[in-house]
XYZ file of C-alpha atoms in Angstrom:
667
model
C -31.190 9.114 -25.638
C -29.005 5.984 -25.232
C -26.213 8.073 -23.709
C -28.684 9.690 -21.327
C -29.792 6.251 -20.087
C -26.247 5.063 -19.334
C -26.392 6.110 -15.630
C -29.676 4.253 -15.187
C -28.031 1.164 -16.661
C -25.159 1.520 -14.214
C -27.539 1.960 -11.284
C -29.637 -1.032 -12.358
C -26.512 -3.192 -12.744
C -25.472 -2.267 -9.204
C -28.893 -3.252 -7.829
C -28.655 -6.590 -9.658
C -25.133 -7.013 -8.256
C -26.614 -6.702 -4.761
C -29.045 -9.533 -5.515
C -26.256 -11.734 -6.872
C -23.983 -10.968 -3.931
C -26.727 -12.092 -1.537
C -27.010 -15.400 -3.406
C -23.209 -15.762 -3.420
C -23.128 -15.067 0.319
C -25.666 -17.686 1.348
C -26.182 -20.533 -1.121
C -22.589 -21.859 -1.538
C -21.984 -21.570 2.216
C -25.096 -23.579 3.052
C -24.255 -26.045 0.287
C -20.774 -26.618 1.718
C -22.157 -27.112 5.216
C -24.866 -29.552 4.104
C -22.886 -31.336 1.422
C -24.993 -30.220 -1.568
C -22.612 -30.172 -4.578
C -24.987 -28.177 -6.814
C -25.151 -25.342 -4.292
C -21.383 -25.438 -3.801
C -20.890 -25.190 -7.570
C -23.019 -22.024 -7.667
C -20.157 -20.012 -6.112
C -18.213 -19.852 -9.370
C -20.941 -18.548 -11.728
C -22.152 -16.139 -9.016
C -18.678 -14.610 -8.779
C -18.463 -14.312 -12.579
C -21.890 -12.647 -12.857
C -21.030 -10.356 -9.955
C -17.879 -9.213 -11.745
C -19.787 -8.545 -14.983
C -22.483 -6.492 -13.247
C -20.088 -4.374 -11.173
C -17.907 -3.811 -14.242
C -20.933 -2.599 -16.202
C -21.794 -0.203 -13.373
C -18.249 1.146 -13.179
C -17.974 1.533 -16.963
C -21.270 3.463 -17.001
C -19.980 5.900 -14.382
C -16.695 6.279 -16.262
C -18.588 6.975 -19.493
C -20.594 9.685 -17.724
C -17.337 11.365 -16.723
C -15.795 11.078 -20.184
C -18.809 12.691 -21.905
C -19.246 15.243 -19.048
C -22.795 14.251 -18.152
C -23.436 16.966 -15.559
C -26.947 15.708 -14.936
C -25.243 13.349 -12.462
C -24.519 15.069 -9.142
C -21.280 13.103 -8.805
C -19.955 14.210 -12.205
C -21.046 17.821 -11.698
C -19.245 17.976 -8.338
C -15.992 16.404 -9.506
C -15.451 17.118 -13.201
C -15.267 19.933 -15.741
C -15.268 20.099 -19.528
C -11.783 21.649 -19.593
C -10.155 18.803 -17.687
C -7.740 16.571 -19.686
C -9.156 13.119 -20.432
C -6.818 11.402 -17.937
C -8.226 13.462 -15.085
C -11.798 12.990 -16.245
C -11.204 9.255 -15.917
C -9.276 9.492 -12.643
C -12.052 11.773 -11.370
C -14.221 8.646 -11.246
C -12.322 7.496 -8.149
C -11.156 10.964 -7.050
C -14.290 11.313 -4.928
C -16.054 9.338 -2.246
C -18.853 7.722 -4.267
C -16.698 6.696 -7.211
C -13.887 5.426 -5.002
C -16.291 3.124 -3.192
C -17.526 1.759 -6.511
C -13.892 1.114 -7.438
C -13.500 -0.703 -4.091
C -16.411 -3.012 -4.966
C -15.058 -3.559 -8.482
C -11.731 -4.729 -7.077
C -13.577 -7.003 -4.640
C -15.347 -8.515 -7.636
C -12.024 -8.883 -9.503
C -10.473 -10.883 -6.657
C -13.585 -13.046 -6.340
C -13.471 -13.699 -10.082
C -9.781 -14.616 -9.885
C -10.448 -17.224 -7.188
C -13.487 -18.542 -9.057
C -11.627 -18.915 -12.357
C -8.083 -19.736 -11.197
C -8.894 -21.731 -8.065
C -9.332 -25.090 -9.745
C -6.849 -26.692 -7.339
C -8.838 -25.596 -4.289
C -11.076 -28.065 -2.442
C -14.652 -27.233 -3.517
C -15.848 -26.702 0.050
C -13.084 -24.292 0.981
C -13.470 -22.418 -2.294
C -17.244 -22.111 -1.852
C -16.902 -20.848 1.709
C -14.210 -18.315 0.765
C -16.307 -16.973 -2.117
C -19.326 -16.767 0.186
C -17.353 -14.623 2.626
C -16.274 -12.429 -0.310
C -19.945 -12.185 -1.246
C -20.816 -11.011 2.272
C -18.176 -8.275 2.133
C -19.412 -7.237 -1.298
C -23.006 -7.139 -0.055
C -22.040 -4.789 2.759
C -20.246 -2.349 0.473
C -22.904 -2.416 -2.254
C -25.536 -1.639 0.375
C -23.318 1.191 1.597
C -23.100 2.629 -1.933
C -26.797 2.300 -2.754
C -28.072 3.776 0.515
C -25.475 6.414 1.407
C -23.104 6.966 -1.543
C -24.978 6.444 -4.796
C -22.859 7.848 -7.675
C -25.838 7.763 -10.081
C -28.033 10.373 -8.373
C -29.515 12.842 -10.894
C -29.759 16.616 -10.461
C -33.086 18.368 -10.957
C -31.285 21.369 -12.495
C -28.410 20.448 -14.807
C -25.520 22.954 -14.526
C -23.744 24.309 -17.609
C -20.430 23.000 -16.294
C -19.029 21.054 -13.388
C -17.226 22.229 -10.275
C -14.023 20.447 -11.253
C -11.725 18.018 -9.445
C -9.513 19.049 -6.542
C -6.378 20.388 -8.329
C -4.132 18.422 -5.984
C -5.645 15.271 -7.470
C -5.049 16.390 -11.068
C -1.716 14.659 -11.262
C -0.544 11.382 -12.830
C 0.682 10.121 -9.466
C -2.735 10.593 -7.872
C -4.451 9.133 -10.950
C -2.865 5.728 -10.191
C -2.273 5.957 -6.433
C -5.856 5.114 -5.254
C -6.275 2.036 -7.499
C -2.919 0.724 -6.263
C -3.930 1.225 -2.636
C -7.325 -0.363 -3.191
C -5.780 -3.398 -4.857
C -3.752 -3.757 -1.667
C -6.557 -3.038 0.785
C -9.088 -5.241 -0.979
C -6.522 -7.900 -1.834
C -6.208 -8.716 1.852
C -9.904 -9.607 1.767
C -8.941 -12.890 0.104
C -6.640 -13.881 2.975
C -9.474 -12.888 5.326
C -12.025 -14.949 3.380
C -9.758 -18.009 3.338
C -9.164 -17.577 7.078
C -12.883 -17.437 7.846
C -13.505 -20.388 5.514
C -10.820 -22.383 7.309
C -12.339 -21.551 10.700
C -15.786 -22.669 9.514
C -14.270 -25.843 8.097
C -12.159 -26.310 11.230
C -8.982 -27.048 9.350
C -5.713 -25.180 8.776
C -2.709 -26.946 7.274
C 0.279 -26.444 4.986
C -1.924 -26.664 1.901
C -4.154 -23.875 3.215
C -1.092 -21.693 3.839
C 0.113 -22.355 0.284
C -3.262 -21.198 -1.054
C -3.390 -17.922 0.850
C 0.221 -16.868 0.297
C -0.109 -15.783 -3.357
C -3.232 -13.741 -2.603
C -1.542 -12.102 0.361
C 1.531 -11.473 -1.774
C -0.527 -9.803 -4.517
C -2.122 -7.482 -1.969
C 1.227 -6.731 -0.337
C 2.865 -5.844 -3.666
C 0.092 -3.455 -4.659
C -0.047 -1.845 -1.222
C 3.745 -1.378 -1.302
C 3.504 0.300 -4.703
C 0.497 2.362 -3.595
C 2.249 3.675 -0.478
C 5.428 4.385 -2.459
C 3.488 6.187 -5.181
C 1.579 8.265 -2.631
C 4.791 9.210 -0.870
C 6.401 10.182 -4.174
C 3.351 12.309 -5.047
C 3.532 14.123 -1.707
C 7.235 14.715 -2.328
C 7.018 16.347 -5.742
C 3.494 17.801 -5.703
C 3.053 19.466 -2.308
C 6.304 21.444 -2.571
C 7.436 20.977 1.042
C 10.505 18.872 0.315
C 9.300 15.925 2.417
C 7.949 12.507 1.531
C 6.156 11.401 4.756
C 4.444 13.365 7.495
C 2.822 10.653 9.617
C -0.468 12.029 8.326
C -3.359 9.957 9.782
C -4.481 8.949 6.304
C -0.929 7.962 5.370
C -0.949 5.834 8.520
C -4.254 4.269 7.457
C -2.441 2.527 4.583
C 0.817 1.885 6.451
C -0.821 0.025 9.361
C -2.303 -2.813 7.211
C 1.003 -2.955 5.301
C 2.817 -3.748 8.550
C 0.210 -6.364 9.513
C 0.248 -7.811 5.978
C 4.030 -8.142 6.071
C 3.720 -10.067 9.320
C 1.022 -12.254 7.731
C 3.270 -13.129 4.788
C 6.019 -14.346 7.111
C 3.618 -16.174 9.415
C 2.000 -18.030 6.506
C 5.467 -19.195 5.467
C 5.883 -20.854 8.879
C 2.527 -22.604 8.530
C 3.471 -23.842 5.076
C 6.963 -25.013 6.017
C 6.480 -26.248 9.582
C 2.693 -26.578 10.085
C 2.782 -24.338 13.162
C 1.587 -20.825 14.179
C -1.803 -21.735 12.677
C -4.069 -19.820 15.036
C -1.740 -16.824 14.965
C -1.773 -16.757 11.154
C -5.575 -16.950 11.073
C -5.746 -14.067 13.559
C -3.283 -12.018 11.491
C -5.370 -12.553 8.356
C -8.445 -11.263 10.207
C -6.588 -8.306 11.711
C -4.923 -7.269 8.453
C -8.184 -6.940 6.549
C -9.865 -5.416 9.580
C -7.180 -2.719 9.573
C -7.875 -2.133 5.882
C -11.544 -1.601 6.735
C -10.574 0.658 9.627
C -8.505 2.746 7.230
C -11.587 3.076 5.026
C -13.624 4.227 8.015
C -11.031 6.820 9.030
C -10.760 8.274 5.527
C -14.461 8.280 4.696
C -16.226 8.942 7.968
C -15.186 12.569 8.331
C -13.437 11.959 11.672
C -10.064 12.825 10.124
C -9.079 15.972 8.290
C -6.424 15.420 5.646
C -5.509 16.347 2.098
C -6.251 12.700 1.285
C -9.669 12.314 2.907
C -12.917 12.461 0.931
C -16.092 12.430 2.941
C -17.492 14.232 5.961
C -21.024 12.811 6.077
C -21.696 11.281 9.531
C -24.346 8.957 8.044
C -21.677 7.322 5.929
C -19.373 7.104 8.905
C -22.025 5.368 11.017
C -22.764 2.881 8.203
C -19.077 2.027 7.766
C -18.684 1.780 11.543
C -21.553 -0.719 11.713
C -20.016 -2.672 8.835
C -16.711 -2.583 10.667
C -18.256 -3.827 13.915
C -20.099 -6.618 12.112
C -17.044 -7.759 10.146
C -14.436 -7.490 12.879
C -16.715 -8.511 15.733
C -18.160 -11.460 13.836
C -14.808 -12.742 12.618
C -13.145 -12.420 16.034
C -16.104 -14.165 17.678
C -15.803 -17.024 15.189
C -12.061 -17.129 15.868
C -12.639 -17.328 19.626
C -15.043 -20.241 19.145
C -13.185 -22.245 16.504
C -9.475 -21.497 17.003
C -9.058 -23.652 20.147
C -10.105 -26.680 18.094
C -7.287 -26.222 15.584
C -4.570 -28.835 15.991
C -1.200 -27.531 17.119
C 1.846 -27.837 14.904
C 5.460 -28.787 15.370
C 7.582 -27.457 18.225
C 10.622 -25.282 17.623
C 13.419 -23.743 19.654
C 13.454 -19.980 20.227
C 16.686 -19.791 18.223
C 15.448 -21.115 14.889
C 14.080 -19.790 11.651
C 10.563 -20.146 13.049
C 11.681 -18.179 16.092
C 13.125 -15.381 13.965
C 9.928 -15.189 11.925
C 7.868 -15.123 15.126
C 10.052 -12.257 16.389
C 9.418 -10.497 13.074
C 5.685 -10.993 13.604
C 5.698 -9.687 17.161
C 7.699 -6.572 16.284
C 5.670 -5.844 13.134
C 2.397 -6.310 15.009
C 3.557 -4.117 17.873
C 4.664 -1.448 15.400
C 1.259 -1.576 13.697
C -0.477 -1.267 17.073
C 1.769 1.673 17.979
C 0.991 3.578 14.794
C -2.708 2.746 15.224
C -2.657 4.103 18.781
C -0.951 7.311 17.659
C -3.515 7.734 14.880
C -6.570 7.108 17.046
C -5.440 8.795 20.257
C -6.406 12.349 19.185
C -9.875 11.044 18.303
C -10.178 9.199 21.621
C -8.992 12.253 23.564
C -11.513 14.475 21.806
C -14.343 11.979 22.346
C -13.520 11.849 26.082
C -13.357 15.660 26.232
C -9.658 15.602 27.090
C -8.930 18.470 24.729
C -7.243 18.726 21.369
C -4.195 16.474 21.164
C -1.775 16.308 18.259
C 0.378 13.221 17.677
C 3.167 13.863 15.204
C 6.600 12.818 14.060
C 8.391 12.967 17.449
C 6.035 10.373 18.947
C 6.294 7.977 16.014
C 10.053 8.361 15.728
C 10.458 7.729 19.449
C 8.366 4.545 19.573
C 8.370 3.153 16.032
C 12.082 3.321 15.237
C 13.214 1.347 18.337
C 10.848 -1.462 17.320
C 12.245 -1.595 13.814
C 15.922 -1.707 14.811
C 15.890 -5.238 16.334
C 13.630 -6.461 13.546
C 16.023 -5.262 10.847
C 18.978 -6.673 12.767
C 17.211 -10.054 12.942
C 16.295 -9.996 9.227
C 19.912 -10.698 8.286
C 20.280 -13.453 10.875
C 16.972 -15.309 10.562
C 17.387 -16.732 7.025
C 20.745 -18.235 8.083
C 19.161 -20.216 10.919
C 17.840 -23.711 10.437
C 14.220 -24.768 10.817
C 13.223 -26.149 14.230
C 16.627 -25.454 15.834
C 19.218 -22.945 14.689
C 22.893 -22.268 15.317
C 23.092 -18.600 16.348
C 26.896 -18.447 16.811
C 27.313 -20.101 13.417
C 24.944 -17.645 11.752
C 26.726 -14.660 13.311
C 30.065 -16.068 12.227
C 28.901 -16.179 8.612
C 27.859 -12.525 8.895
C 31.372 -11.273 9.682
C 31.491 -9.363 6.382
C 28.157 -7.665 7.062
C 29.301 -6.716 10.580
C 32.620 -5.358 9.315
C 31.115 -3.292 6.509
C 28.329 -1.905 8.721
C 30.950 -0.823 11.285
C 32.962 0.783 8.489
C 29.802 2.569 7.245
C 29.152 3.905 10.739
C 32.717 5.154 11.124
C 32.895 6.701 7.650
C 29.551 8.470 8.060
C 30.526 9.716 11.516
C 33.778 11.161 10.180
C 32.154 12.849 7.166
C 29.078 14.427 8.804
C 30.277 15.154 12.327
C 29.465 14.066 15.846
C 26.129 15.570 16.933
C 23.261 13.392 18.172
C 21.419 13.569 14.838
C 24.621 12.698 13.004
C 25.269 9.723 15.287
C 21.731 8.457 14.719
C 22.201 8.959 10.979
C 25.451 6.999 11.046
C 23.698 4.218 12.947
C 20.898 4.169 10.358
C 23.381 3.857 7.496
C 25.180 1.048 9.358
C 21.854 -0.739 9.781
C 21.111 -0.405 6.058
C 24.534 -1.833 5.176
C 24.051 -4.669 7.690
C 20.778 -5.705 6.068
C 21.986 -5.283 2.476
C 25.220 -7.223 2.949
C 23.549 -9.786 5.212
C 20.972 -10.419 2.488
C 23.719 -10.965 -0.075
C 25.601 -13.242 2.338
C 22.463 -15.373 2.770
C 22.148 -15.671 -1.016
C 25.821 -16.620 -1.284
C 25.278 -19.293 1.384
C 22.358 -20.709 -0.581
C 24.485 -21.237 -3.692
C 27.607 -22.096 -1.624
C 29.609 -19.349 -3.324
C 33.382 -19.758 -2.780
C 32.713 -23.119 -1.110
C 32.055 -24.986 -4.336
C 33.524 -24.577 -7.803
C 32.024 -21.569 -9.551
C 30.218 -23.740 -12.105
C 28.413 -25.692 -9.409
C 27.485 -22.493 -7.577
C 26.006 -21.103 -10.797
C 24.101 -24.345 -11.259
C 22.672 -23.989 -7.752
C 21.775 -20.376 -8.519
C 19.747 -21.385 -11.569
C 17.916 -24.077 -9.616
C 16.900 -21.854 -6.703
C 13.138 -21.273 -6.464
C 12.006 -17.837 -7.523
C 10.610 -17.230 -4.072
C 14.183 -17.312 -2.741
C 15.186 -14.595 -5.186
C 12.040 -12.703 -4.279
C 12.980 -12.708 -0.603
C 16.494 -11.518 -1.431
C 15.162 -8.659 -3.553
C 12.556 -7.618 -0.981
C 15.066 -7.532 1.874
C 17.637 -5.690 -0.245
C 14.961 -3.195 -1.300
C 14.170 -2.527 2.355
C 17.872 -1.799 2.946
C 17.709 0.837 0.194
C 14.607 2.354 1.799
C 16.361 2.531 5.190
C 19.350 4.298 3.630
C 17.052 6.770 1.858
C 15.033 7.469 5.027
C 18.163 7.953 7.114
C 20.021 10.296 4.765
C 17.016 12.408 3.765
C 15.907 12.770 7.393
C 19.297 13.603 8.896
C 21.213 15.544 6.247
C 18.693 17.407 4.126
C 19.669 21.017 3.441
C 16.906 23.634 2.991
C 17.139 27.313 2.144
C 14.173 29.697 1.911
C 14.660 33.215 0.578
C 13.505 35.844 -1.908
C 15.475 35.978 -5.161
C 15.738 38.550 -7.936
C 16.372 37.578 -11.537
C 20.047 36.708 -11.999
C 20.619 35.987 -8.306
C 22.409 32.799 -7.246
C 21.965 30.751 -4.065
C 24.340 27.958 -3.054
C 22.825 24.870 -1.439
C 25.170 22.056 -0.330
C 27.699 23.002 -3.003
C 25.147 23.393 -5.821
C 24.398 26.798 -7.366
C 20.797 27.726 -8.212
C 20.558 30.810 -10.458
C 17.111 32.280 -11.148
C 17.323 33.252 -14.819
C 13.704 33.881 -15.742
C 10.043 33.880 -14.748
C 7.106 33.750 -17.149
C 3.329 33.464 -17.056
C 1.817 30.671 -19.147
C -1.613 29.117 -19.579
C -2.354 25.413 -19.225
C -5.501 23.556 -20.305
C -7.389 24.561 -17.131
C -4.927 26.669 -15.135
C -2.531 29.617 -15.332
C 1.074 29.104 -14.348
C 3.929 31.190 -13.012
C 6.995 29.272 -14.182
C 10.499 29.988 -12.958
C 13.718 28.888 -14.625
C 16.789 28.007 -12.551
C 20.196 27.222 -13.989
C 21.760 24.508 -11.870
C 25.541 24.186 -11.708
C 28.317 22.892 -9.505
C 31.841 24.268 -9.413
C 30.982 26.353 -12.451
C 29.885 23.331 -14.518
C 26.290 23.513 -15.828
C 24.051 20.617 -14.774
C 20.785 21.612 -16.453
C 17.668 23.734 -16.083
C 14.939 23.449 -13.452
C 11.458 24.891 -14.072
C 9.220 24.889 -10.971
C 5.667 26.207 -11.309
C 3.029 27.840 -9.193
C -0.314 26.998 -10.785
C -3.712 28.567 -10.157
C -6.549 26.355 -11.387
C -9.712 27.834 -12.879
C -12.289 25.348 -11.574
C -12.175 25.091 -8.663
C -9.951 28.155 -8.115
C -7.008 26.872 -6.121
C -3.210 27.344 -6.179
C -0.835 24.365 -6.322
C 2.909 23.946 -6.268
C 4.772 22.000 -8.939
C 8.313 21.413 -7.695
C 11.220 21.022 -10.110
C 13.468 18.077 -9.259
C 16.877 17.300 -10.726
C 18.115 13.889 -9.697
C 21.628 12.496 -9.828
C 20.189 9.072 -8.900
C 22.026 9.437 -5.575
C 20.637 12.814 -4.513
C 17.877 15.189 -5.545
C 18.070 18.942 -6.082
C 14.642 20.421 -5.451
C 13.302 23.891 -6.283
C 9.989 25.632 -5.514
C 8.901 29.099 -6.614
C 6.236 31.302 -5.037
C 4.563 34.664 -5.600
C 6.583 37.847 -6.225
C 6.838 40.476 -3.487
C 6.436 44.262 -3.846
C 10.021 44.590 -5.111
C 9.657 42.022 -7.860
C 11.617 39.357 -5.992
C 10.296 35.789 -5.799
C 9.996 33.596 -2.741
C 11.955 30.405 -3.420
C 12.640 27.237 -1.465
C 15.676 25.219 -2.471
C 16.589 21.784 -1.122
C 19.390 19.279 -1.252
C 17.834 15.840 -0.683
C 20.530 13.197 -0.049
C 19.716 9.619 -1.098
C 15.978 10.328 -1.292
C 15.745 8.577 -4.708
C 16.744 5.375 -2.930
C 13.327 5.414 -1.262
C 11.615 4.964 -4.608
C 14.233 2.494 -5.855
C 13.762 0.480 -2.667
C 9.974 0.391 -3.005
C 10.282 -0.787 -6.612
C 12.843 -3.450 -5.697
C 10.634 -4.688 -2.845
C 7.621 -4.895 -5.159
C 9.737 -6.643 -7.803
C 10.749 -9.178 -5.161
C 7.106 -9.804 -4.370
C 6.227 -10.261 -8.041
C 9.166 -12.616 -8.524
C 8.034 -14.708 -5.551
C 4.539 -14.711 -6.997
C 5.863 -16.269 -10.205
C 7.344 -19.203 -8.261
C 6.307 -22.519 -9.771
C 4.819 -23.667 -6.456
C 2.159 -20.967 -6.727
C 1.482 -21.694 -10.387
C 0.926 -25.425 -9.943
C -0.879 -24.969 -6.648
C -0.714 -26.462 -3.200
C -0.061 -30.079 -2.306
C -3.125 -32.277 -2.199
C -4.872 -32.430 1.134
C -5.744 -35.606 2.927
C -9.088 -37.019 1.712
C -10.867 -36.011 4.912
C -10.364 -32.358 4.087
C -12.934 -32.116 1.292
C -15.812 -30.428 3.018
C -17.914 -30.275 -0.111
C -18.682 -33.952 0.161
C -19.818 -33.847 3.752
C -21.014 -31.306 6.289
C -18.359 -29.676 8.438
C -18.296 -30.684 12.069
């Protein structure tokens, strides 16, 4: 009986969470405006109670999945008794209703973190930020309760569930959505601090110091989420690719671009007290793009392997929430931003100038990808016919924007604040220029002289330019070869962790560029039918099909092939790709076999036999594709290292006394 009542407990906790979120949205905000300390202080306990209630609701839904309570429509539609425990748990967020509850849980986690760890924040700013978080939470809880309730009971309880989409029954997809949501929702904190600052009418270096760690947390998780999703598409879908400019892939990439721009813009505010209005606008836009991604995935307007919902009622609700959030925040920005005091001036050739260039190019790239994603929808709405926007468009417009940005990334950190010495910076990059030219020439000689090969050589040169330029900047920081080695090592140990974080992040991006270039330009693919014992050579590697067997998994049957991989007659190992057919729901999936040399991947896929007992196989040579995943991990590690910087642990510098809006109403 207690187990049976668990869903009701979860539903009741969610209703209570709505009540608390309403209090959190209104009372601390009014208290900060009117200077009522008791109302301001209510923000912290409200955030704590909100977290407890949403956690109880989420745990109740998870419990229902674990015990296979098919009296819940959500569990019956997305689970099955034969599913492994991991996929019963991941099934909680492998559907629309559960994923939205996870979204709200992460919102509550970030609110709790600010409430508990924000002791160095001015009470007024903290109260306003938590109130904005409460408003966002209210909107999403209302959305769940009225259109996406995961606790709806069935009148007739089925004997078993319909099962989870087999494509989602994978470890990569078990962790991919939470990573993305931590990124999406993490940007809500930068948004909330931006709105709080607009209400307060004050943006300064201390404010920038407060929002940077929250933005960095979101950026790290979104980087890992995008990388994990790309890796899943690479090994699970069996097509040998890692990115298809799928609209739902774009929905996560667009806020990543805007969030990257926000990180760099906030650094300018912190260091030079300028670009204030632009940084506020970026914080609003970044979270707005996260909400837009939610609308695209869950409204039914997009069709994708990633998308969940196709209920127009949900789409209309999210659209209204989107209009209210974006429209309201931009209206507030238009009213309050002109009153923000301007910051220091700087020359175009300066570190501020290079970061502004980074912002403009990143923002333009985000707008370009957004346009390509939305244009088919706009064309259809205007009855202009079916339009498809794919890789050629994005490659033609996105890549040219990234080239000058990457070129500037090596130069910018070598420029001084306020006014920089461009000839001096370029002179210090002679090694990067020489090695990138050598990389271009060597690649051109090895792979040939066609247009694709020339573009590939240019991409490799760009990767070398950024990697070596990043190392040169680090060497300049510690004055390597300009001071005795002992003193350089002493400088290295005294550098702030954020400096190391920047170096790692930029170097990681260089690895990603190399991986993208090589895998896009020089991948080798062969598709054929193979009999047992037959050998196919791909890029100098021999794949020999030695056996095929039928096996049974926990909830699927599998046709498993065995390839012996060798090169120049030397065995390199076995590869065992699978073609699985799941029982519930009945659906085939491809499980690619991948052998990595840490520089390149060898990739094998097996299909159904033909009438002659031969098997369709697809074999790939994937040059440098592992560097994509290494690069993503190095970039995320750089973000985490920056996050551990002492400045973010001890907090921001103290504001001037006039900044405490808790003591007096804001003007």
